[in-house]
CSV table of C-alpha atoms and ligand atoms in Angstrom, one decimal:
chain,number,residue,atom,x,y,z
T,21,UNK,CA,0.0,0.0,0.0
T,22,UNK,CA,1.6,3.9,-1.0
T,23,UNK,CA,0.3,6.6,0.4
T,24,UNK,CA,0.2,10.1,-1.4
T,25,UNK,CA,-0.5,12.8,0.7
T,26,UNK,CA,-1.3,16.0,-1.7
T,27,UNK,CA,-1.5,19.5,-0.6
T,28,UNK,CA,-4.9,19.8,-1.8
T,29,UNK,CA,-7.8,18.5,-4.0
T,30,UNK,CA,-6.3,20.3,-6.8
T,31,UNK,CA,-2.9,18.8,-6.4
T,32,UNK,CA,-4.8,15.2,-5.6
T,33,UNK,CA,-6.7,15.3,-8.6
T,34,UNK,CA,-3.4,16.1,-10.9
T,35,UNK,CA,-1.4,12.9,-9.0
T,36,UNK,CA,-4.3,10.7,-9.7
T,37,UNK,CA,-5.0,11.6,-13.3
T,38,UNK,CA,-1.0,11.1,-13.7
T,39,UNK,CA,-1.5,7.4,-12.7
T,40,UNK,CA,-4.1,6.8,-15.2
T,41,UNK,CA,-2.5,8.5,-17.4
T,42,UNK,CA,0.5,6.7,-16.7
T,43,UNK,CA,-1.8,3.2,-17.4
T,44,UNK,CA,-2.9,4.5,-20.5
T,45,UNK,CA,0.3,4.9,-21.8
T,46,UNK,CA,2.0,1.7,-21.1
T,47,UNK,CA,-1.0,-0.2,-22.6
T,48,UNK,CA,-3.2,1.7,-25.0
T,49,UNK,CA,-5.9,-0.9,-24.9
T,50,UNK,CA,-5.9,-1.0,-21.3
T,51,UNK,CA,-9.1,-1.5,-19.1
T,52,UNK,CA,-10.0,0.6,-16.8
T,53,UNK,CA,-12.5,0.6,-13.5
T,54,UNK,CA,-14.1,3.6,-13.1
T,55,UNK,CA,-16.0,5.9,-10.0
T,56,UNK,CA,-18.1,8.3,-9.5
T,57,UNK,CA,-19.1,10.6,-7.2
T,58,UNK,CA,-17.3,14.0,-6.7
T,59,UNK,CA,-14.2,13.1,-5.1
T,60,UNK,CA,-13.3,12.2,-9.0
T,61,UNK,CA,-14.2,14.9,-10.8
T,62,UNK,CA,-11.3,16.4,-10.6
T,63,UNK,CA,-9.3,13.8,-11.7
T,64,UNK,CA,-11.1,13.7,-14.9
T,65,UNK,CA,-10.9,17.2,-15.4
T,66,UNK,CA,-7.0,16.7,-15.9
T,67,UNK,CA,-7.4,13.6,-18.2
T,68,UNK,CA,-10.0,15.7,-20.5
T,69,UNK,CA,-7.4,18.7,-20.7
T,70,UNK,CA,-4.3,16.4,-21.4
T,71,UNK,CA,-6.6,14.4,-24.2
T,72,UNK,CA,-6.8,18.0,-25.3
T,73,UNK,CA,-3.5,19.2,-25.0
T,74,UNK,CA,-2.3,15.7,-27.1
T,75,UNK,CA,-1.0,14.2,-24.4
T,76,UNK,CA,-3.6,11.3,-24.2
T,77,UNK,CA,-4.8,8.7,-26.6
T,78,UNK,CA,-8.1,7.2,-25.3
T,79,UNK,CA,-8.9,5.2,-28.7
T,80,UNK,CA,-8.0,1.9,-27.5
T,81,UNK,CA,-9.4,2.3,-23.9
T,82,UNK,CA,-12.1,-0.2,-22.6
T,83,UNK,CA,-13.7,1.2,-19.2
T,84,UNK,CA,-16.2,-0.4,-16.8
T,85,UNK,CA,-17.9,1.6,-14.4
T,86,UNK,CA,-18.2,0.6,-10.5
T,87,UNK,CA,-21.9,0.9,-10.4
T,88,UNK,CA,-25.5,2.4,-11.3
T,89,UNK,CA,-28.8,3.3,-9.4
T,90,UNK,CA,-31.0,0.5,-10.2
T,91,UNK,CA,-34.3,2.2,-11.6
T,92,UNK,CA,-32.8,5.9,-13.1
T,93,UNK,CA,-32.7,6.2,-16.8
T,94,UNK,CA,-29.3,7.0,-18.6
T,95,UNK,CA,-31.2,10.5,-19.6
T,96,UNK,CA,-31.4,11.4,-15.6
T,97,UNK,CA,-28.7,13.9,-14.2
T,98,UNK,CA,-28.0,11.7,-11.3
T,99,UNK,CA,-27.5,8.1,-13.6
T,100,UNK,CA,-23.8,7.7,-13.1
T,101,UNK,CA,-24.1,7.0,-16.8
T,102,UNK,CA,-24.6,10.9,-17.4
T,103,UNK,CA,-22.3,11.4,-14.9
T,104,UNK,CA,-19.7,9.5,-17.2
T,105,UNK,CA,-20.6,11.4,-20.3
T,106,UNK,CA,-20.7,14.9,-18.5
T,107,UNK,CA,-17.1,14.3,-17.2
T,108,UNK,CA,-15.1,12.3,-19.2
T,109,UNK,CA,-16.7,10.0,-22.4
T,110,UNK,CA,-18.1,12.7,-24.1
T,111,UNK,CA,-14.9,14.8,-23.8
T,112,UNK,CA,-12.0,12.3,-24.7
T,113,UNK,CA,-11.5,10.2,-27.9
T,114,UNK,CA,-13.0,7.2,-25.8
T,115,UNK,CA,-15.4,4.4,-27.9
T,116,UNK,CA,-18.6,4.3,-26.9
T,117,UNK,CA,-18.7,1.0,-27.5
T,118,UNK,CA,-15.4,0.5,-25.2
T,119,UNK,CA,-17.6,2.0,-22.3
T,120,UNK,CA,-19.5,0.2,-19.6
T,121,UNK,CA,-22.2,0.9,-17.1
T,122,UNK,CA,-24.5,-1.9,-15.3
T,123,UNK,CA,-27.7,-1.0,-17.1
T,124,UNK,CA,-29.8,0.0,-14.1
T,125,UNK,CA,-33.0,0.0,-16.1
T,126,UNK,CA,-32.6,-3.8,-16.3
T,127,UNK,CA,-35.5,-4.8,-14.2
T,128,UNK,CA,-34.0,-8.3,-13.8
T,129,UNK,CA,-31.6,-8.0,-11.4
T,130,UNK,CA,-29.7,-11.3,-11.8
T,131,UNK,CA,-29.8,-11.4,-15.7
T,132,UNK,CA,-28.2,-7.8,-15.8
T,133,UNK,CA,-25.3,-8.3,-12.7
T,134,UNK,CA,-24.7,-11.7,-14.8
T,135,UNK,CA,-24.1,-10.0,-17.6
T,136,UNK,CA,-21.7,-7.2,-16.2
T,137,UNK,CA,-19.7,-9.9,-14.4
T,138,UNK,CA,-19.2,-11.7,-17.5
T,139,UNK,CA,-18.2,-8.5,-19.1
T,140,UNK,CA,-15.5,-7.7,-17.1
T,141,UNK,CA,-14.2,-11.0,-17.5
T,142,UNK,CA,-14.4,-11.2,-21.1
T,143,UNK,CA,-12.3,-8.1,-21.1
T,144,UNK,CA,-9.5,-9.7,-18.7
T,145,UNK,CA,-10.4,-7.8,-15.7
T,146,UNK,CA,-9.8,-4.2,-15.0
T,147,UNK,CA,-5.9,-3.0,-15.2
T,148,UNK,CA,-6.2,-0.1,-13.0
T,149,UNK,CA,-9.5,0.6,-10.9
T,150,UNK,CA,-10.1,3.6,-9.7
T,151,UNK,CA,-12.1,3.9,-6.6
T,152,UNK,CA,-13.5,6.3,-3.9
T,153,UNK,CA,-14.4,6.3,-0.5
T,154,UNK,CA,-18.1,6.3,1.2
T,155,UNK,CA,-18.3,7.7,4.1
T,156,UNK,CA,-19.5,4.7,5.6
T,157,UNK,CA,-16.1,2.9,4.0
T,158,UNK,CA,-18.1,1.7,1.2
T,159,UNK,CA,-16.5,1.3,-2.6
T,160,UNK,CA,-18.7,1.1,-5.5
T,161,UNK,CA,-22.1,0.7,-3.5
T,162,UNK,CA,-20.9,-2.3,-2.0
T,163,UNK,CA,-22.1,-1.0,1.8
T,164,UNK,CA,-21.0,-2.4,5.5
T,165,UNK,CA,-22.2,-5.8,5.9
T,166,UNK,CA,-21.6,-9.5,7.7
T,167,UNK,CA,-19.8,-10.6,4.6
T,168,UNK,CA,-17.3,-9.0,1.1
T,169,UNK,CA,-20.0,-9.8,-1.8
T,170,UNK,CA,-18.0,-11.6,-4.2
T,171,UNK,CA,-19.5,-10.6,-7.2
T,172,UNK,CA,-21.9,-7.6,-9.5
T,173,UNK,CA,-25.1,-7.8,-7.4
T,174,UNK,CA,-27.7,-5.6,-6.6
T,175,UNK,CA,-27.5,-4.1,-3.4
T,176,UNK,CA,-30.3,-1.8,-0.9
T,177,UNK,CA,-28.7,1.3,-0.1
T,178,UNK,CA,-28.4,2.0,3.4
T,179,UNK,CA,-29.9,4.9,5.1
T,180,UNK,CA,-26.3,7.1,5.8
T,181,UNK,CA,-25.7,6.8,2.1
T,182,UNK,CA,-29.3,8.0,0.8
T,183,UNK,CA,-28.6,10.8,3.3
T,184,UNK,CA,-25.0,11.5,1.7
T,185,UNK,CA,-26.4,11.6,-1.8
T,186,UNK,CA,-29.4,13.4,-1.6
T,187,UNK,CA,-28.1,16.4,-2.0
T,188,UNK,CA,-27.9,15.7,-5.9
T,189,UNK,CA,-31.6,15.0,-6.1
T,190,UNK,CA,-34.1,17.1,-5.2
T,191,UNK,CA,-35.0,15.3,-1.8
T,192,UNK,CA,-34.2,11.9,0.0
T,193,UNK,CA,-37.1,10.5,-1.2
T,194,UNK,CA,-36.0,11.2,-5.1
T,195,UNK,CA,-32.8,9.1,-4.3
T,196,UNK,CA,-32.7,5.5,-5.4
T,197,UNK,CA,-32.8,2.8,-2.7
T,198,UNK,CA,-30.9,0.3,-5.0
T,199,UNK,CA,-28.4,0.1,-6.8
T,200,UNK,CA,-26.4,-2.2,-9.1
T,201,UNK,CA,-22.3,-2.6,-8.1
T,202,UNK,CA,-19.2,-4.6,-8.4
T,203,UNK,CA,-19.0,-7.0,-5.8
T,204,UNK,CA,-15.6,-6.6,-3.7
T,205,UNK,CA,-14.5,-9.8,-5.2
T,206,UNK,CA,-14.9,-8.1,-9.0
T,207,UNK,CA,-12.7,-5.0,-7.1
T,208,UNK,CA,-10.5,-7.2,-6.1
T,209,UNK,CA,-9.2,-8.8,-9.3
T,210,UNK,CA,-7.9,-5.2,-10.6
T,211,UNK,CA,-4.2,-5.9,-11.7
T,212,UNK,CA,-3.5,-2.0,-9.5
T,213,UNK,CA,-6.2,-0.2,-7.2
T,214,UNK,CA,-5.9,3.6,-7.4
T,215,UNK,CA,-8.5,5.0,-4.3
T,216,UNK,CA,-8.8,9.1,-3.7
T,217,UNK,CA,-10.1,11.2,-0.7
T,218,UNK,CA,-10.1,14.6,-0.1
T,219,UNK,CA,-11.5,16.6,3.0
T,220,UNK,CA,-11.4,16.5,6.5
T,221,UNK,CA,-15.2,14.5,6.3
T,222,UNK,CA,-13.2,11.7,4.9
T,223,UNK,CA,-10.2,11.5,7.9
T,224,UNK,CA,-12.0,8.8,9.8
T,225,UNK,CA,-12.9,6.8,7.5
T,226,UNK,CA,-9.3,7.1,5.4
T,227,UNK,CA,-7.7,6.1,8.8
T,228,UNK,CA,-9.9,3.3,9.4
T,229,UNK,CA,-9.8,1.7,5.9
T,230,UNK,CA,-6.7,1.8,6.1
T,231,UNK,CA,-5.1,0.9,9.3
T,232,UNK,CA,-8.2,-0.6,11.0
T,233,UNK,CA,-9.1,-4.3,11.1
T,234,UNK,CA,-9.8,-5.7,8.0
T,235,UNK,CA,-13.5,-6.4,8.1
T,236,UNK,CA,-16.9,-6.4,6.0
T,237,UNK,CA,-18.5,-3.8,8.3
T,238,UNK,CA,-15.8,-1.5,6.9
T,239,UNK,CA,-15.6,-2.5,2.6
T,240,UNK,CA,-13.0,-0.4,2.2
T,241,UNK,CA,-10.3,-2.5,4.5
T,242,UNK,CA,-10.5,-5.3,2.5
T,243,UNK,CA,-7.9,-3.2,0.2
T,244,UNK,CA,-5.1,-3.8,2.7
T,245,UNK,CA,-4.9,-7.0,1.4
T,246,UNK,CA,-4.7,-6.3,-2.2
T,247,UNK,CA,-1.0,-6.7,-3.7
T,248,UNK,CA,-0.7,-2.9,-5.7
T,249,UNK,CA,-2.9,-0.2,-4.1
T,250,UNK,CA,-2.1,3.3,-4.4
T,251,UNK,CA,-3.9,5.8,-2.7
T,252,UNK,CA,-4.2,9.4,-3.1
T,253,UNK,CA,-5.3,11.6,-0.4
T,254,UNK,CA,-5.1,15.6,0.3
T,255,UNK,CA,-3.6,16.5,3.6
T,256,UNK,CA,-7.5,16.9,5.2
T,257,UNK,CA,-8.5,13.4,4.6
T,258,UNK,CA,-5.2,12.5,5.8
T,259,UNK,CA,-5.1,13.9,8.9
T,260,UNK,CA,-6.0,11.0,11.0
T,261,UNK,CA,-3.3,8.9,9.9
T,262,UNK,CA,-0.9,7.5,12.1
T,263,UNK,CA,2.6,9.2,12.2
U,16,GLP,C1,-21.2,7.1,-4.1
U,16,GLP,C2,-20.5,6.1,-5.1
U,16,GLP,C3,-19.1,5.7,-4.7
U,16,GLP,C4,-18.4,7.0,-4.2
U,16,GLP,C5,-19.0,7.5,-3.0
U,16,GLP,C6,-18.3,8.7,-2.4
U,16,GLP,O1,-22.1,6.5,-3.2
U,16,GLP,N1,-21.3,4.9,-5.3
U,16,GLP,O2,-18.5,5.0,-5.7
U,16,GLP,O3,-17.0,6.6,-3.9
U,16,GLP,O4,-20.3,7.9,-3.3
U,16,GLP,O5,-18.7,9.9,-3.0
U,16,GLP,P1,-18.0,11.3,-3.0
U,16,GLP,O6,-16.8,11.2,-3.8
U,16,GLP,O7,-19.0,12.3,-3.5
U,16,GLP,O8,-17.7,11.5,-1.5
């Protein structure tokens, strides 16, 4: 596990774009996880200006996003499918055919987190997955539980996470109480792991992932055990780390 302690969101966003960056380079064709959620924005902000500036070639990339809200068209604001678009695909030389989402208008639950498993495997796994942080410690939407769930499944958001992302939709009750997500077993396979945090909201649970007991009540830990995990943090959310 490396830690990267950045100055600031600004400076975290660069160092993490760098890494994919760095990914793309090596292997044009690579795979790559994706997140949403704001902690990433950032990030792709820098990989849409280096595409620009000709410092990126996304035409070989193959990318499979984390997760989707089970029930919210691709057209909806709050679909991390939009999200996707807005930030990154519709900026970058990407495929749209290279790009993946777990269809959450698939009523059938099973037939559509099949299907996304098998994806992922049919591409090789992800190379580099890029991940952030619930509050909560969760990654994708896979949240606190008894057990890691293995694979793509469809999961019942809990209450603290509804709470956390209402403020994209126009109330609680607007926000979806399912969701579609990698299973921490799909996580992971990822060859690296490349997780971000920024803020002092995200201290506790940064120091907890990470130097805590490794347990399903906290997703995130499981990621102590993974063999190439990089994590890049602004001095806020890592505050609470031990000296
Ligand atoms: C959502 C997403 C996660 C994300 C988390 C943190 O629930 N499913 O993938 O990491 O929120 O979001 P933020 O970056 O806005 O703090």
């Amino acid at each position: 596990m490396r830690i990267i302690v950045t100055k600031d969101y600004e400076d975290m966003s660069k160092k993490a774009a760098a890494i994919i960056a760095a990914q793309v380079a090596e292997k044009p064709d690579c795979v790559l996880g994706l997140a949403t959620g704001s902690t990433p924005i950032g990030t792709y902000k820098n990989l849409v200006e280096w595409y620009e500036n000709g410092s990126l070639d996304f035409s070989q990339v193959r990318t499979v996003n984390l997760d989707e809200y089970r029930g919210l068209p691709r057209d909806n604001d709050q679909s991390y499918y939009y999200f996707m678009h807005d930030n990154l695909f519709n900026h970058v030389n990407i495929d749209e055919a290279n790009t993946n989402v777990p269809d959450g208008t698939n009523p059938d639950a099973d037939a559509e987190c099949a299907r996304y498993e098998a994806l992922i495997a049919s591409y090789g796994g992800q190379d580099l997955q890029l991940l952030g942080l619930g509050h909560n410690g969760h990654i994708g939407f896979n949240e606190p539980a008894q057990e890691f769930d293995k694979t793509t499944h469809c999961v019942d958001l809990q209450e603290s996470t509804i709470e956390a992302n209402k403020r994209f939709f126009a109330s609680a009750d607007d926000v979806p109480k399912q969701a579609y997500t990698m299973g921490i077993g799909t996580i992971m396979k990822a060859k690296k792991i490349l997780v971000v945090a920024n803020g002092e909201g995200k201290a506790d649970i940064v120091a907890k992932a990470f130097f805590g007991p490794v347990t399903p009540e906290v997703p995130a830990s499981i990621l102590q055990f993974h063999p190439n995990v990089t994590i890049v943090v602004d001095e806020a959310a890592a505050s609470k780390l031990p000296r």
